[in-house]
Amino acid sequence: MSLPLSRRGFCTGLAALPLARPAFAGPAELAAMPASVQLAPEGYPATGVWSYGGSVPGPLIRAPQGTRMARRLENRLDVPTSVHWHGLRIDNAMDGVAGLTQDAVPPGGSFDYAFALPDAGTYWYHAHANSMEQVARGLSGALVVDEPSPPDIDRDELLMIDDWLIDPETGQLADGFASPMARSHGGRLGNLAGVNGRWDFALEAKQHERLRLRLVNAANARIFVLRLDGLAGWTVALDGMPLETPEPVTAEIVLAPAQRADLIVDVTAQDGVPAGLLMQAGQDGWKTLAGVRVTGRLAARPREAPAPLPPNPRMDRPVLDGVRSLAMPLQGGAMRGLESARFEGAELDVGALAARGQYWALAGQAGPGADPFARLSLDEAVRLRFGNATVFPHAMHLHGMHFRVVARDGSQGPMRDTVLVLPGESTEIALVADNPGKWLLHCHMLGHAASGMTTWIEVA
Ligand code: C2O
Ligand code: CU
């Protein structure tokens, strides 16, 4: 069904994506640079950040599926940096991991990224050199790859969810990016949550309008627990990859750092009734993360359930009989200190590890070793079991390839690039190693990644 013109572009919010035929958008150059943006509520000064092109989040980049993208990173910071294109099944040389797939770009330098976009979906980009600090300072943005024709919706909205740790006295980002306390516990958690750089983000909508909400969790460490209020809908994609069947949203949506969820929602609230996306906020209960202000009504009744999004290529479930099975215990952290782990080639005890800022380990190894955790042959199917022996949750992310969570009964869940592994849980994933190169595998609580929870695999 084609969209009536009168619906298109109605009350377009700041991040509204036009529903016209897929097109390219975003600047040709990504300049990593200091900037000053109004993150905190009025009355506070603007906050000094590191940004792409002067805004937080950085510019929305979008391109049609099946095309190629080229972006030059210009480093106008006084520290080295790089850009990782999170969730793309990308050429390894373009993956942006400083120290593994490229050298960090020095201040004043530049790097030309160019790669194919085989998959439609919601992705994001962020710094991948000292990312614990650089992402917290603002170096991230969203990347949308459009299906050849959009689903039947009235509006397409990108919601980049983040939390900032702001000093309430000064309105500036709190220091302590490398704080041992945060790194050995739950990570750097902010005190001001927001969407698209605004703590008071809101959309305008009409009753029975149908929105596609692309949620991206860009926070350093916060797991967002979300609920729809005055909206009813379906999850249609996770981590960029379409679900075979849209899944009605009947419970909370849990979005771990780096995870994405594409929802198609209908506005059920009537004119004047507050609606939106709520977040669980500790003892404060539920609070509005993204408001939806409803005025008027678009149609007399809601529409039928949406059709699934078209599948991306290479989404077949791997056959798992007789494949290799790898085990990766997640170890360390406060309350479960490591006895010892290998770090830079030597076995170190917990004191020596802490002196080097290392509090965690993956299968006995703190930080990426000279050798990969595993060497896989091209197109090999493999199972990998994360056993969380810590008292903290971890958002385990694999670069370059998506995987599926394998349930106890052997069934395989949706394709993802980041999976939340809760304390005491053991979570098995399966993947086909169909992308050659050196791929990072790490916790996306970025303080954990920087203090032991980073390793890599090699696909030859
Ligand atoms: Cu989103 Cu290694 O990154
Ligand atoms: Cu972690």
XYZ file of C-alpha atoms and ligand atoms in Angstrom:
464
model
C 0.000 0.000 0.000
C 1.433 3.385 -0.846
C 1.263 6.171 1.674
C -1.243 8.967 1.139
C 0.644 12.210 0.783
C -1.267 13.892 3.557
C 0.120 11.456 6.113
C 3.667 11.699 4.967
C 5.820 14.173 6.834
C 3.072 15.119 9.246
C 4.544 16.774 12.330
C 7.988 15.598 11.441
C 10.111 15.305 14.559
C 13.783 16.204 14.652
C 14.941 12.703 13.876
C 12.138 11.799 11.514
C 13.377 9.928 8.495
C 11.603 10.793 5.279
C 9.542 7.929 3.933
C 10.460 8.618 0.341
C 12.426 6.082 -1.658
C 15.671 5.112 0.104
C 18.296 7.792 -0.318
C 21.721 8.656 0.979
C 21.977 11.031 3.913
C 24.619 12.367 6.249
C 27.834 14.267 5.617
C 30.638 12.831 3.461
C 33.122 13.517 6.222
C 32.912 12.628 9.846
C 34.928 15.139 11.795
C 35.742 13.962 15.317
C 35.953 17.244 17.208
C 35.338 18.935 20.536
C 32.005 20.713 20.811
C 29.659 22.178 23.331
C 26.058 20.963 23.438
C 23.075 21.520 25.715
C 22.649 18.098 27.338
C 21.552 19.157 30.811
C 18.250 20.919 31.513
C 17.877 24.652 31.004
C 19.761 26.658 33.609
C 22.841 24.493 33.217
C 25.618 25.583 30.886
C 26.305 23.697 27.686
C 28.371 20.533 28.205
C 31.775 20.093 26.607
C 31.796 16.866 24.566
C 33.704 15.078 21.855
C 31.466 14.843 18.843
C 31.148 13.845 15.233
C 30.524 17.073 13.379
C 29.584 19.127 16.438
C 26.491 17.257 17.626
C 25.673 14.491 20.127
C 24.690 12.037 18.840
C 26.605 12.471 15.589
C 24.759 12.927 12.306
C 22.337 10.235 11.242
C 23.877 8.372 8.329
C 21.607 6.410 6.040
C 21.958 4.611 2.753
C 19.982 2.119 0.673
C 20.641 -1.598 1.145
C 22.992 -3.079 -1.425
C 24.924 0.137 -1.996
C 28.417 1.093 -0.858
C 29.227 3.677 1.731
C 32.298 5.883 1.901
C 33.086 8.159 4.817
C 36.307 9.980 5.661
C 37.116 10.276 9.348
C 38.938 13.515 10.113
C 40.516 13.577 13.517
C 40.308 17.072 14.993
C 40.737 15.814 18.547
C 44.064 15.843 20.336
C 43.945 12.069 20.927
C 44.045 9.211 18.408
C 40.688 7.733 17.382
C 38.927 5.398 14.918
C 35.348 4.583 13.868
C 33.692 1.186 14.280
C 30.509 0.502 12.289
C 28.673 -1.541 14.884
C 26.670 -4.515 13.635
C 27.633 -4.346 9.975
C 28.832 -7.513 8.311
C 31.709 -5.459 6.990
C 35.104 -5.974 5.314
C 37.510 -6.660 8.154
C 39.894 -3.868 7.108
C 37.047 -1.349 7.589
C 35.948 -2.554 11.029
C 37.688 0.334 12.760
C 39.261 -1.429 15.726
C 42.392 0.503 16.644
C 45.197 -1.949 17.281
C 43.532 -4.908 15.528
C 42.190 -3.912 12.112
C 43.863 -0.512 11.704
C 46.152 1.919 13.466
C 44.374 4.627 15.413
C 44.158 7.843 13.401
C 46.476 10.430 14.985
C 45.347 13.995 15.735
C 45.187 15.890 12.465
C 45.056 12.661 10.475
C 42.278 11.066 8.478
C 41.114 7.613 7.398
C 38.905 6.656 4.465
C 36.276 4.060 5.288
C 34.526 2.433 2.326
C 32.414 -0.699 2.476
C 29.405 -2.568 1.116
C 26.029 -2.591 2.882
C 24.580 -6.073 2.368
C 21.998 -5.820 5.154
C 19.136 -3.428 5.811
C 18.536 -2.387 9.409
C 19.374 -0.142 12.328
C 23.085 0.070 13.147
C 25.361 2.615 14.748
C 28.882 3.901 14.637
C 31.191 4.841 17.479
C 34.798 5.449 18.399
C 36.871 2.301 18.886
C 40.086 3.670 20.386
C 39.906 4.055 24.165
C 36.168 3.706 23.619
C 35.426 3.603 27.344
C 36.211 7.325 27.412
C 35.567 8.377 23.813
C 32.034 6.972 23.579
C 31.178 8.422 27.009
C 32.330 11.821 25.754
C 29.878 11.630 22.854
C 31.527 9.897 19.906
C 28.631 7.879 18.504
C 25.858 8.188 15.942
C 23.210 6.104 14.201
C 23.446 4.365 10.857
C 20.301 3.255 9.018
C 20.356 0.999 5.983
C 16.996 1.121 4.221
C 15.051 -1.772 2.769
C 14.269 -1.279 -0.933
C 10.736 -0.260 0.025
C 9.646 0.848 3.494
C 7.051 -1.050 5.550
C 3.525 0.371 5.844
C 4.134 3.059 8.454
C 3.433 6.772 8.738
C 6.764 7.798 10.233
C 10.231 6.420 10.802
C 11.902 7.701 13.969
C 15.407 7.047 15.223
C 15.782 7.071 19.005
C 19.390 7.068 20.149
C 19.140 6.283 23.846
C 21.985 7.287 26.118
C 22.812 8.257 29.652
C 25.357 10.865 30.595
C 27.247 11.200 33.845
C 27.079 14.914 34.517
C 28.510 16.791 37.461
C 25.443 18.547 38.899
C 27.585 21.476 40.049
C 29.146 22.330 36.720
C 26.927 20.696 34.106
C 30.068 19.114 32.618
C 30.748 15.412 32.042
C 32.095 13.903 35.235
C 35.727 12.786 34.984
C 36.838 9.417 36.155
C 36.360 7.666 32.819
C 38.862 5.091 34.052
C 37.505 4.921 37.611
C 38.489 1.516 39.087
C 35.223 1.524 41.055
C 33.079 1.793 37.922
C 35.232 -0.587 35.919
C 35.186 -3.358 38.481
C 31.435 -2.972 39.137
C 28.575 -2.223 36.754
C 30.451 0.323 34.628
C 29.999 4.045 34.093
C 26.300 4.670 34.692
C 24.946 8.115 33.917
C 22.679 10.321 36.019
C 20.821 11.884 33.088
C 19.115 9.702 30.524
C 17.973 11.022 27.200
C 17.203 10.451 23.558
C 18.904 12.062 20.554
C 20.923 14.303 22.854
C 17.875 15.620 24.722
C 16.824 14.741 28.260
C 13.254 15.880 27.402
C 12.896 14.338 23.945
C 9.314 14.151 22.683
C 7.487 13.404 19.445
C 4.190 14.738 18.227
C 1.695 12.189 16.923
C -1.963 11.502 16.232
C -4.054 8.683 17.586
C -3.783 5.569 15.389
C -0.706 6.876 13.657
C 1.757 4.047 12.989
C 5.418 4.712 13.806
C 8.565 2.732 13.285
C 10.762 3.362 16.306
C 14.395 2.429 15.863
C 15.848 2.146 19.356
C 19.623 2.189 19.822
C 21.231 1.840 23.248
C 24.378 3.975 22.987
C 25.060 4.048 26.737
C 28.408 2.982 28.151
C 26.977 0.487 30.590
C 23.293 1.016 31.312
C 20.800 -1.729 30.500
C 17.581 0.091 29.624
C 14.358 -1.600 30.693
C 11.594 -0.004 28.646
C 7.838 -0.070 28.446
C 5.320 1.331 25.977
C 2.724 3.733 27.352
C -0.232 4.679 25.163
C 1.420 2.801 22.322
C 0.862 -0.780 21.175
C 3.198 -2.565 18.893
C 5.481 -5.250 17.641
C 9.211 -5.861 17.584
C 10.141 -6.299 13.919
C 13.954 -6.414 14.085
C 16.723 -6.898 16.641
C 20.284 -5.646 16.201
C 19.368 -4.709 12.625
C 18.155 -8.163 11.582
C 14.456 -8.633 10.737
C 12.444 -11.132 12.773
C 10.694 -13.827 10.782
C 7.435 -12.863 12.492
C 6.740 -9.538 14.182
C 6.567 -10.168 17.907
C 3.861 -8.318 19.886
C 5.344 -6.187 22.665
C 3.597 -7.581 25.723
C 6.288 -7.110 28.340
C 9.267 -4.927 29.065
C 11.846 -4.392 26.371
C 15.342 -5.003 27.707
C 18.002 -3.193 25.714
C 21.583 -3.887 26.747
C 24.385 -1.532 25.724
C 24.852 -1.574 21.909
C 21.637 -3.504 21.266
C 18.979 -2.198 18.893
C 15.287 -2.961 18.562
C 13.049 -1.854 15.707
C 9.439 -1.517 16.798
C 6.337 -0.782 14.773
C 3.899 0.890 17.151
C 0.400 2.293 16.863
C -0.533 5.296 18.930
C -3.450 4.102 21.045
C -3.615 7.078 23.427
C -6.303 9.632 22.718
C -5.852 13.303 22.035
C -4.215 14.974 25.026
C -3.344 11.765 26.878
C 0.390 11.463 27.591
C 2.100 8.546 25.873
C 5.612 7.441 25.118
C 8.487 5.189 25.956
C 9.058 4.726 29.674
C 12.230 3.572 31.388
C 12.612 1.799 34.692
C 14.407 4.231 36.972
C 15.251 2.455 40.226
C 13.176 3.505 43.223
C 11.617 6.280 41.173
C 9.618 3.636 39.320
C 8.895 4.343 35.664
C 9.715 7.636 34.061
C 9.285 9.007 30.559
C 12.349 8.541 28.383
C 10.729 9.674 25.126
C 7.370 11.405 25.256
C 4.691 11.158 22.594
C 2.291 14.127 22.587
C -0.960 13.062 21.023
C -3.126 15.615 19.252
C -6.046 14.612 17.108
C -6.648 11.352 15.384
C -5.392 9.976 12.105
C -7.891 7.157 11.581
C -10.984 5.756 13.241
C -9.305 2.499 14.229
C -5.856 0.908 14.383
C -4.476 -1.120 11.496
C -3.837 -4.864 11.237
C -0.612 -6.376 12.541
C 2.354 -5.399 10.361
C 3.913 -7.722 7.819
C 7.440 -8.945 8.588
C 10.309 -6.892 7.189
C 11.989 -8.514 4.176
C 14.796 -10.849 5.281
C 18.444 -9.911 4.856
C 20.745 -12.226 2.874
C 22.552 -15.078 4.659
C 20.140 -15.559 7.517
C 19.961 -19.366 7.383
C 20.129 -21.207 10.666
C 23.366 -23.184 10.938
C 23.181 -26.959 11.232
C 24.734 -27.651 14.615
C 25.092 -31.437 14.711
C 28.686 -32.320 15.388
C 30.057 -28.771 15.209
C 32.795 -27.531 17.528
C 31.647 -26.218 20.851
C 33.734 -23.554 22.587
C 33.423 -22.456 26.203
C 34.072 -18.921 27.374
C 33.722 -18.353 31.122
C 33.179 -14.665 32.000
C 35.257 -14.060 35.122
C 36.257 -11.493 37.715
C 34.881 -8.168 38.882
C 34.037 -6.955 42.347
C 32.847 -9.637 44.809
C 34.276 -12.392 42.587
C 37.869 -11.226 42.228
C 40.071 -13.184 39.900
C 42.702 -15.418 41.442
C 44.860 -14.856 38.411
C 44.681 -14.428 34.659
C 47.005 -14.154 31.694
C 47.725 -10.578 30.699
C 50.134 -9.557 27.947
C 51.748 -12.953 27.922
C 52.224 -13.480 31.677
C 50.073 -15.111 34.361
C 49.384 -12.387 36.947
C 47.711 -12.512 40.343
C 44.788 -10.306 41.240
C 46.950 -7.521 42.715
C 49.197 -7.362 39.687
C 46.155 -7.341 37.417
C 44.508 -4.510 39.360
C 47.748 -2.509 39.183
C 47.366 -2.729 35.407
C 43.693 -1.755 35.478
C 42.506 -5.311 34.781
C 39.567 -6.671 36.789
C 37.964 -9.180 34.438
C 38.908 -12.084 32.218
C 37.429 -14.161 29.416
C 38.426 -17.817 29.726
C 41.423 -16.971 31.909
C 42.732 -14.216 29.662
C 42.536 -10.514 30.528
C 42.509 -8.343 27.430
C 43.259 -9.432 23.888
C 46.196 -11.812 23.762
C 48.650 -12.161 20.922
C 46.711 -15.247 19.841
C 42.972 -15.293 19.152
C 40.547 -17.037 21.499
C 39.706 -19.295 18.561
C 40.667 -19.825 14.944
C 37.711 -20.736 12.756
C 37.775 -21.838 9.175
C 35.748 -19.913 6.653
C 32.089 -20.980 6.731
C 32.627 -23.194 9.776
C 29.589 -23.364 12.050
C 30.462 -23.204 15.728
C 28.810 -23.028 19.128
C 30.116 -20.793 21.861
C 28.953 -20.918 25.461
C 29.293 -17.842 27.695
C 29.230 -18.892 31.341
C 28.796 -15.849 33.538
C 30.732 -16.567 36.737
C 30.558 -12.926 37.881
C 27.854 -11.089 39.823
C 27.282 -8.549 37.017
C 25.461 -8.785 33.690
C 27.565 -8.527 30.524
C 26.568 -7.525 26.989
C 28.723 -9.741 24.813
C 29.303 -8.383 21.319
C 30.927 -10.060 18.325
C 32.191 -7.921 15.460
C 31.611 -8.741 11.795
C 29.081 -11.569 12.108
C 25.689 -12.056 13.693
C 24.874 -15.108 15.802
C 21.799 -16.820 17.226
C 21.162 -17.726 20.849
C 20.639 -21.487 21.170
C 17.883 -22.405 23.613
C 18.029 -25.477 25.857
C 15.826 -27.411 23.454
C 18.287 -26.647 20.664
C 16.089 -24.107 18.890
C 17.833 -21.005 17.622
C 16.631 -17.477 18.376
C 16.785 -14.357 16.223
C 20.069 -13.113 14.758
C 21.870 -10.665 17.013
C 25.264 -9.055 17.397
C 25.087 -8.437 21.146
C 23.661 -10.725 23.813
C 23.015 -9.976 27.461
C 24.362 -12.685 29.758
C 22.974 -12.362 33.273
C 24.912 -13.287 36.446
C 25.064 -17.013 36.986
C 23.635 -17.702 33.545
C 25.100 -19.751 30.804
C 24.152 -18.599 27.322
C 25.034 -20.487 24.186
C 25.291 -18.844 20.788
C 25.853 -20.355 17.351
C 27.237 -18.740 14.248
C 28.608 -19.410 10.822
C 32.073 -17.915 10.450
C 31.385 -16.536 6.993
C 33.359 -13.295 7.227
C 37.148 -13.650 7.078
C 39.402 -11.578 9.310
C 40.244 -10.693 12.890
C 37.086 -9.966 14.854
C 36.832 -8.522 18.314
C 34.594 -10.228 20.864
C 33.993 -8.165 23.976
C 31.625 -6.962 26.629
C 29.899 -3.758 25.502
C 29.922 -2.376 29.021
C 32.872 -0.372 27.832
C 34.635 -0.160 31.201
C 34.575 -3.962 31.356
C 35.945 -4.200 27.822
C 38.823 -1.928 28.795
C 39.671 -3.906 31.906
C 39.862 -7.469 30.709
C 36.663 -8.426 28.865
C 38.026 -8.181 25.337
C 39.272 -10.972 23.144
C 39.232 -11.770 19.436
C 38.650 -14.607 17.022
C 40.183 -15.197 13.658
C 38.342 -16.491 10.609
C 40.744 -17.730 7.963
Cu 30.069 -1.417 19.387
Cu 33.639 -3.344 19.633
O 31.870 -2.381 19.509
Cu 30.711 -6.701 31.129
